[in-house]
Coordinates of C-alpha atoms in Angstrom, one line a residue:
S1 CA 0.0 0.0 0.0
S2 CA 1.0 3.6 -0.3
D3 CA 0.2 7.0 1.3
V4 CA -1.1 9.9 -0.7
C5 CA -2.7 13.3 0.1
S6 CA -6.1 13.2 -1.5
S7 CA -8.9 15.7 -2.2
D8 CA -11.0 13.2 -4.0
L9 CA -12.8 12.0 -0.8
L10 CA -13.6 15.7 -0.1
E11 CA -15.2 15.9 -3.5
A12 CA -17.3 12.8 -2.7
Q13 CA -18.9 14.6 0.2
Q14 CA -19.2 18.0 -1.4
N15 CA -21.0 16.5 -4.5
S16 CA -23.4 14.4 -2.5
N17 CA -26.4 16.4 -3.6
G18 CA -28.7 16.0 -0.7
L19 CA -27.6 12.8 1.1
S20 CA -28.7 12.7 4.7
F21 CA -25.3 12.4 6.4
N22 CA -23.8 15.3 8.3
T23 CA -21.4 17.5 6.3
S24 CA -20.6 19.8 9.2
G25 CA -16.8 20.3 9.5
F26 CA -16.1 18.0 6.6
S27 CA -13.5 20.3 4.9
A28 CA -11.5 20.7 8.0
F29 CA -11.7 16.9 8.7
F30 CA -10.1 16.0 5.3
E31 CA -8.0 19.0 4.5
N32 CA -4.4 18.0 4.2
V33 CA -5.1 14.5 5.6
T34 CA -2.9 11.7 4.4
T35 CA -4.8 8.8 2.9
K36 CA -3.7 5.3 2.2
V37 CA -4.1 3.4 -1.1
K38 CA -4.3 -0.4 -1.3
E39 CA -4.6 -2.4 -4.5
L40 CA -6.3 -5.8 -4.4
F41 CA -7.8 -7.9 -7.1
G42 CA -7.7 -5.2 -9.7
L43 CA -9.2 -2.5 -7.5
K44 CA -7.6 0.5 -5.9
V45 CA -9.0 1.5 -2.5
E46 CA -8.2 4.9 -1.0
Y47 CA -9.1 5.6 2.7
V48 CA -7.9 7.2 5.9
D49 CA -6.0 4.5 7.8
D50 CA -7.4 5.5 11.2
E51 CA -11.0 5.3 10.0
V52 CA -11.2 2.1 7.9
D53 CA -9.9 -1.4 7.8
V54 CA -9.4 -2.7 4.3
L55 CA -9.1 -6.5 4.6
E56 CA -8.2 -9.1 2.0
G57 CA -10.5 -12.1 2.1
T58 CA -9.0 -15.6 2.5
D59 CA -10.7 -16.6 -0.7
K60 CA -8.4 -14.1 -2.5
Q61 CA -11.4 -12.5 -4.2
T62 CA -13.1 -10.3 -1.6
I63 CA -12.2 -6.9 -0.2
T64 CA -13.9 -6.2 3.2
L65 CA -14.4 -2.5 4.2
A66 CA -15.0 -2.0 7.9
S67 CA -15.2 1.3 9.6
K68 CA -13.1 2.2 12.7
N69 CA -14.5 5.7 13.0
N70 CA -16.1 6.3 16.4
T71 CA -16.9 10.0 15.9
G72 CA -20.5 9.5 14.7
E73 CA -19.6 10.5 11.2
K74 CA -19.4 7.9 8.5
A75 CA -15.9 6.9 7.3
R76 CA -15.2 7.6 3.6
V77 CA -13.7 5.3 1.0
L78 CA -12.9 5.9 -2.7
V79 CA -12.7 2.9 -5.1
T80 CA -11.4 3.0 -8.6
N81 CA -10.0 0.3 -10.9
A82 CA -6.2 -0.2 -10.6
D83 CA -4.0 1.2 -13.3
N84 CA -4.3 -0.7 -16.6
V85 CA -7.1 -3.0 -15.2
E86 CA -10.1 -2.9 -17.5
I87 CA -12.2 -5.3 -15.5
A88 CA -11.6 -6.1 -11.8
S89 CA -12.5 -9.5 -10.4
G90 CA -12.6 -8.5 -6.8
S91 CA -15.9 -8.4 -4.8
I92 CA -16.4 -5.5 -2.3
Q93 CA -18.0 -6.4 1.0
V94 CA -19.1 -3.5 3.1
A95 CA -19.3 -4.7 6.7
S96 CA -20.3 -1.4 8.4
S97 CA -21.7 2.0 7.7
L98 CA -19.7 4.4 5.6
V99 CA -19.6 6.6 2.5
L100 CA -18.4 4.7 -0.6
K101 CA -17.6 6.5 -3.7
L102 CA -17.2 4.6 -7.0
K103 CA -15.2 6.4 -9.7
D104 CA -15.1 4.7 -13.2
V105 CA -15.2 1.2 -11.6
V106 CA -15.7 -2.0 -13.6
I107 CA -16.3 -5.1 -11.4
S108 CA -17.2 -8.6 -12.6
A109 CA -17.4 -10.8 -9.5
K110 CA -16.2 -14.4 -9.7
E111 CA -17.9 -17.5 -8.5
K112 CA -20.8 -17.1 -6.1
L113 CA -20.3 -13.5 -4.9
A114 CA -22.1 -10.2 -5.3
G115 CA -20.1 -7.5 -7.1
I116 CA -20.7 -5.3 -4.0
L117 CA -22.3 -6.7 -0.8
I118 CA -23.8 -4.3 1.7
E119 CA -24.0 -6.4 4.8
S120 CA -27.0 -6.4 7.0
D121 CA -25.4 -4.2 9.7
A122 CA -24.4 -1.5 7.2
D123 CA -26.0 1.8 6.3
V124 CA -24.1 2.9 3.1
D125 CA -24.2 6.1 1.1
L126 CA -23.0 5.2 -2.4
I127 CA -21.7 8.2 -4.5
L128 CA -21.4 7.7 -8.3
S129 CA -18.7 9.5 -10.3
G130 CA -18.0 8.6 -13.9
E131 CA -19.2 5.4 -15.5
N132 CA -19.4 2.4 -13.2
T133 CA -20.3 -1.2 -14.0
V134 CA -20.9 -3.8 -11.3
T135 CA -21.8 -7.4 -12.2
G136 CA -22.5 -10.2 -9.8
G137 CA -21.2 -13.7 -9.8
E138 CA -23.3 -16.9 -10.2
N139 CA -26.7 -16.6 -8.5
H140 CA -25.8 -13.2 -7.0
A141 CA -26.8 -9.6 -7.4
G142 CA -24.7 -6.9 -8.9
I143 CA -25.1 -4.9 -5.7
E144 CA -26.6 -7.0 -2.9
V145 CA -28.5 -5.1 -0.1
E146 CA -28.5 -7.9 2.4
W147 CA -31.5 -9.0 4.3
K148 CA -31.3 -11.4 7.3
S149 CA -34.6 -11.0 9.0
G150 CA -37.5 -8.6 9.4
K151 CA -35.5 -6.6 11.9
E152 CA -32.0 -6.9 10.4
Y153 CA -31.2 -5.7 7.0
A154 CA -28.9 -3.3 5.2
S155 CA -29.6 0.2 3.9
L156 CA -28.2 1.7 0.7
T157 CA -28.6 5.3 -0.5
I158 CA -27.4 6.1 -4.0
D159 CA -26.6 9.6 -5.3
G160 CA -24.0 11.5 -7.4
D161 CA -23.7 12.7 -11.0
G162 CA -22.3 9.5 -12.4
T163 CA -23.7 6.3 -13.9
L164 CA -24.2 2.8 -12.4
N165 CA -24.8 -0.2 -14.5
A166 CA -25.7 -3.0 -12.2
K167 CA -26.4 -6.5 -13.3
G168 CA -27.1 -9.9 -11.7
G169 CA -24.9 -12.9 -12.3
S170 CA -25.2 -16.1 -14.2
G171 CA -27.0 -19.3 -13.2
S172 CA -30.3 -18.6 -11.4
G173 CA -29.2 -15.0 -11.3
G174 CA -29.8 -12.1 -9.0
A175 CA -31.2 -8.6 -9.0
G176 CA -29.2 -5.7 -10.5
I177 CA -29.6 -4.0 -7.1
G178 CA -31.2 -5.9 -4.2
G179 CA -31.4 -9.6 -3.5
S180 CA -29.2 -12.6 -4.4
K181 CA -30.6 -16.1 -5.1
G182 CA -31.0 -18.0 -1.8
E183 CA -33.3 -18.4 1.1
K184 CA -32.8 -14.7 1.8
G185 CA -33.5 -13.6 -1.8
V186 CA -35.1 -10.3 -0.7
Y187 CA -33.4 -7.0 0.2
G188 CA -33.0 -4.2 2.7
D189 CA -33.8 -0.5 2.2
I190 CA -32.8 0.9 -1.2
T191 CA -33.0 4.7 -1.7
I192 CA -32.1 6.5 -5.0
N193 CA -31.5 10.3 -4.7
G194 CA -29.7 10.8 -8.0
G195 CA -27.4 9.5 -10.7
T196 CA -28.1 7.4 -13.8
I197 CA -29.0 3.9 -12.9
N198 CA -29.3 1.0 -15.3
A199 CA -30.3 -2.1 -13.3
T200 CA -30.8 -5.5 -14.9
G201 CA -32.0 -8.7 -13.2
T202 CA -30.8 -12.1 -14.4
G203 CA -32.3 -15.5 -14.1
R204 CA -35.7 -14.8 -12.5
S205 CA -34.9 -11.6 -10.7
A206 CA -36.0 -8.0 -10.6
G207 CA -33.9 -5.2 -11.9
I208 CA -34.2 -3.4 -8.6
G209 CA -35.6 -5.6 -5.8
S210 CA -35.8 -9.4 -5.2
S211 CA -34.1 -12.3 -6.7
D212 CA -35.8 -15.6 -7.5
N213 CA -37.5 -17.0 -4.3
P214 CA -36.3 -20.5 -3.8
M215 CA -38.8 -21.0 -1.0
D216 CA -41.6 -21.0 -3.6
G217 CA -44.4 -19.4 -1.7
T218 CA -43.4 -19.8 1.9
S219 CA -43.1 -16.9 4.3
H220 CA -40.1 -15.4 2.4
G221 CA -42.2 -15.0 -0.7
S222 CA -45.2 -13.1 0.6
Y223 CA -44.7 -9.7 2.2
K224 CA -48.3 -9.9 3.3
Y225 CA -48.3 -13.2 5.2
T226 CA -45.2 -12.9 7.2
E227 CA -43.9 -10.7 10.0
E228 CA -40.4 -10.9 8.5
Q229 CA -40.8 -8.1 6.1
W230 CA -38.0 -6.7 4.0
G231 CA -36.9 -3.2 3.0
T232 CA -38.5 -0.3 1.1
I233 CA -37.5 0.9 -2.3
T234 CA -37.7 4.7 -2.4
I235 CA -36.9 6.8 -5.5
N236 CA -36.6 10.5 -5.0
D237 CA -34.7 11.5 -8.2
G238 CA -32.4 10.2 -10.9
N239 CA -32.6 8.7 -14.3
I240 CA -33.5 5.0 -13.8
T241 CA -33.9 2.1 -16.2
A242 CA -34.8 -1.2 -14.4
K243 CA -35.3 -4.5 -16.3
G244 CA -36.5 -7.7 -14.7
N245 CA -35.8 -11.1 -16.2
G246 CA -37.7 -14.4 -16.3
N247 CA -40.8 -13.6 -14.1
G248 CA -39.1 -10.8 -12.1
A249 CA -40.5 -7.2 -12.0
G250 CA -38.6 -4.3 -13.3
I251 CA -38.8 -2.8 -9.8
G252 CA -40.1 -5.0 -7.0
G253 CA -40.4 -8.7 -6.7
G254 CA -38.6 -11.5 -8.3
N255 CA -40.1 -14.9 -9.2
H256 CA -42.7 -15.9 -6.5
T257 CA -42.0 -12.8 -4.5
S258 CA -44.2 -9.9 -3.4
S259 CA -42.9 -6.4 -4.0
G260 CA -42.5 -5.0 -0.5
E261 CA -43.2 -1.3 -0.4
I262 CA -42.2 0.9 -3.4
I263 CA -42.4 4.7 -3.1
I264 CA -41.6 7.0 -6.1
N265 CA -41.4 10.7 -5.3
G266 CA -39.5 11.9 -8.4
G267 CA -37.0 11.1 -11.1
T268 CA -37.4 9.7 -14.6
I269 CA -38.1 6.0 -14.5
Y270 CA -38.5 3.2 -17.0
A271 CA -39.2 -0.2 -15.6
E272 CA -40.1 -3.5 -17.4
G273 CA -40.6 -7.1 -16.3
D274 CA -43.3 -9.6 -15.4
S275 CA -44.8 -6.5 -13.9
G276 CA -43.2 -3.2 -14.7
I277 CA -43.3 -2.0 -11.1
G278 CA -44.7 -4.4 -8.5
S279 CA -44.6 -8.1 -7.7
G280 CA -43.0 -10.9 -9.7
L281 CA -44.9 -14.0 -11.0
G282 CA -47.1 -15.6 -8.4
S283 CA -48.4 -19.1 -8.2
S284 CA -51.8 -20.3 -9.3
S285 CA -52.6 -22.9 -6.7
G286 CA -51.6 -24.7 -3.5
A287 CA -51.9 -23.7 0.2
N288 CA -51.2 -20.0 0.6
K289 CA -49.8 -19.8 -2.9
G290 CA -52.7 -18.7 -5.1
P291 CA -54.1 -15.3 -5.8
G292 CA -54.5 -13.4 -2.6
Y293 CA -51.0 -14.3 -1.4
Y294 CA -48.6 -12.4 -3.6
Y295 CA -49.1 -8.7 -4.0
A296 CA -47.6 -5.3 -4.9
D297 CA -47.6 -2.2 -2.7
V298 CA -46.8 0.9 -4.9
T299 CA -47.1 4.6 -4.1
I300 CA -46.3 7.3 -6.8
N301 CA -46.1 10.9 -5.6
G302 CA -44.2 12.4 -8.5
G303 CA -41.7 11.9 -11.3
T304 CA -42.1 10.6 -14.9
V305 CA -42.8 6.9 -14.7
T306 CA -43.1 4.5 -17.5
A307 CA -43.9 0.9 -16.6
Y308 CA -44.3 -2.0 -19.0
A309 CA -45.3 -5.6 -18.3
T310 CA -43.3 -7.8 -20.8
N311 CA -45.5 -10.8 -19.9
N312 CA -49.1 -10.3 -21.0
M313 CA -50.3 -11.7 -17.7
G314 CA -48.7 -9.2 -15.4
A315 CA -49.7 -5.6 -14.7
G316 CA -47.8 -2.6 -15.9
I317 CA -47.9 -1.3 -12.3
G318 CA -49.2 -3.8 -9.7
G319 CA -49.3 -7.5 -9.5
G320 CA -47.4 -10.0 -11.6
M321 CA -49.3 -13.0 -12.9
Y322 CA -51.7 -14.2 -10.1
G323 CA -50.7 -11.1 -8.1
D324 CA -52.9 -8.6 -6.3
A325 CA -52.0 -4.9 -5.8
Y326 CA -52.4 -1.9 -3.7
V327 CA -51.5 1.2 -5.8
T328 CA -51.8 4.8 -4.9
I329 CA -51.0 7.6 -7.3
N330 CA -50.9 11.2 -5.9
G331 CA -48.9 12.9 -8.6
G332 CA -46.5 12.5 -11.5
D333 CA -46.7 11.6 -15.2
V334 CA -47.5 7.9 -15.2
T335 CA -47.8 5.6 -18.2
A336 CA -48.4 1.9 -17.6
S337 CA -49.0 -0.8 -20.3
V338 CA -49.0 -4.5 -20.9
N339 CA -47.4 -6.5 -23.8
L340 CA -50.3 -7.9 -25.9
N341 CA -48.0 -9.8 -28.2
G342 CA -50.9 -11.3 -30.1
K343 CA -51.6 -13.7 -27.2
A344 CA -55.2 -14.9 -26.9
Y345 CA -55.2 -15.7 -23.2
Q346 CA -56.2 -13.2 -20.5
G347 CA -53.9 -10.5 -19.2
G348 CA -53.1 -8.1 -16.4
A349 CA -54.4 -4.6 -15.9
G350 CA -52.4 -1.6 -16.9
I351 CA -52.5 -0.5 -13.3
G352 CA -53.8 -3.0 -10.7
G353 CA -54.0 -6.8 -10.6
G354 CA -52.1 -9.3 -12.7
Y355 CA -54.1 -12.1 -14.4
Q356 CA -56.6 -13.4 -11.7
G357 CA -55.4 -10.6 -9.4
V358 CA -57.6 -8.0 -7.7
A359 CA -56.5 -4.5 -6.9
Q360 CA -57.2 -1.5 -4.7
V361 CA -56.2 1.5 -6.8
E362 CA -56.5 5.1 -5.6
I363 CA -55.6 8.1 -7.9
T364 CA -55.7 11.6 -6.3
G365 CA -53.5 13.5 -8.8
G366 CA -51.1 13.4 -11.7
T367 CA -51.5 12.4 -15.3
V368 CA -52.2 8.7 -15.8
N369 CA -52.3 6.7 -18.9
A370 CA -53.0 2.9 -18.5
T371 CA -53.5 0.2 -21.0
G372 CA -54.4 -3.4 -19.9
G373 CA -53.7 -6.7 -21.4
N374 CA -56.2 -9.0 -23.1
G375 CA -59.5 -9.1 -21.2
A376 CA -58.2 -6.7 -18.6
P377 CA -58.9 -2.9 -18.0
G378 CA -56.5 -0.1 -18.0
I379 CA -57.1 0.3 -14.2
G380 CA -58.5 -2.3 -11.9
N381 CA -58.5 -6.1 -11.5
G382 CA -56.7 -8.4 -13.9
A383 CA -58.6 -10.6 -16.2
L384 CA -60.7 -13.1 -14.2
G385 CA -59.7 -11.3 -11.0
A386 CA -63.3 -10.9 -9.8
D387 CA -64.2 -14.5 -10.6
T388 CA -61.4 -16.3 -8.9
T389 CA -62.8 -18.5 -6.1
S390 CA -59.4 -19.2 -4.5
K391 CA -59.0 -15.5 -3.7
T392 CA -60.1 -13.9 -0.4
V393 CA -61.7 -10.5 -1.2
D394 CA -63.9 -8.1 0.6
G395 CA -67.4 -7.0 -0.4
E396 CA -65.9 -4.5 -3.0
G397 CA -63.6 -7.1 -4.5
N398 CA -60.4 -5.7 -2.9
P399 CA -57.8 -8.1 -1.5
T400 CA -58.3 -8.7 2.2
G401 CA -55.7 -8.8 4.9
T402 CA -53.7 -6.0 6.5
K403 CA -51.7 -3.8 4.3
N404 CA -48.2 -3.8 5.9

């Protein structure tokens, strides 16, 4: 490793554009401070030695970042590719709360590792500078926001003026940002305040949200039927493109996974998947697996939002196939549609339930354009949603149960 005097970390804080951490006294804290640089697995890590441990994993592939700062302010770390390294093979694991700035980083994780893992104890502010690409290894997310239980999960806030291209790995895949394949395929809190984000799920995962749910309809799959709920996806600003794959939503649930809570306050967003924004593909039958089990929970307060269900049987915004939905739109310019693709079978609503799914939709403001799939309305229940006997609904046809 080597010692340098850096102003780049100062730039990370000054350009944070609205992140919630305290900037008081930052200039004095970093002015003329000597930082250390360590190169591992094709990555160059710059940090203040008294604030951060940078540890090399025994697998010779992971770099663990752990804060030593006891001042109450988050330690700061800058990561770039090492000189003359086009694609770094290292995986970054963030073990504690800090500010992490990526500057023109290209990471392609090896084996079964996320490109960047935000561990469940960590609250991380990710600052984007330049063009950054992070790809997960087999069955893992590009950036995994770890979930361990309903009370223990990570928090990630993204901001900056750069670009992030985040993609899940091979095999059963993972979310671009969110969950990796496994029993804990869901995610912690994800907040986007700025930047250009291109998030692509692989296998059967969401672009931003859950990976494929291996539990196939047990408590990890339904946000509604378990106390172990996962994080909230909040988008306040930014230019975001999110694409789910193989039954995963663009933003929200992966295969056989409800969406958790999704709140959009601003930004320019394009999302496509089994539902554009909402839950992933549900399941048609079986104990606690049919319609009435999987659902989406989406609130849009502002922004320009375009959502497209690539599967005719999911909703543009709302439930994937067999999925119910709670959707509230208070503002914004919202367009939601479903791929008709010449298919003769029944489809999902533009906004509302997927095929056989019922919906509770409230619109109080904004401009809304919604086009449903075959046999489904622009706004409301999916095709056959009102006629499905396996569903539990109230007297008005809305899904019953407590909205969490």
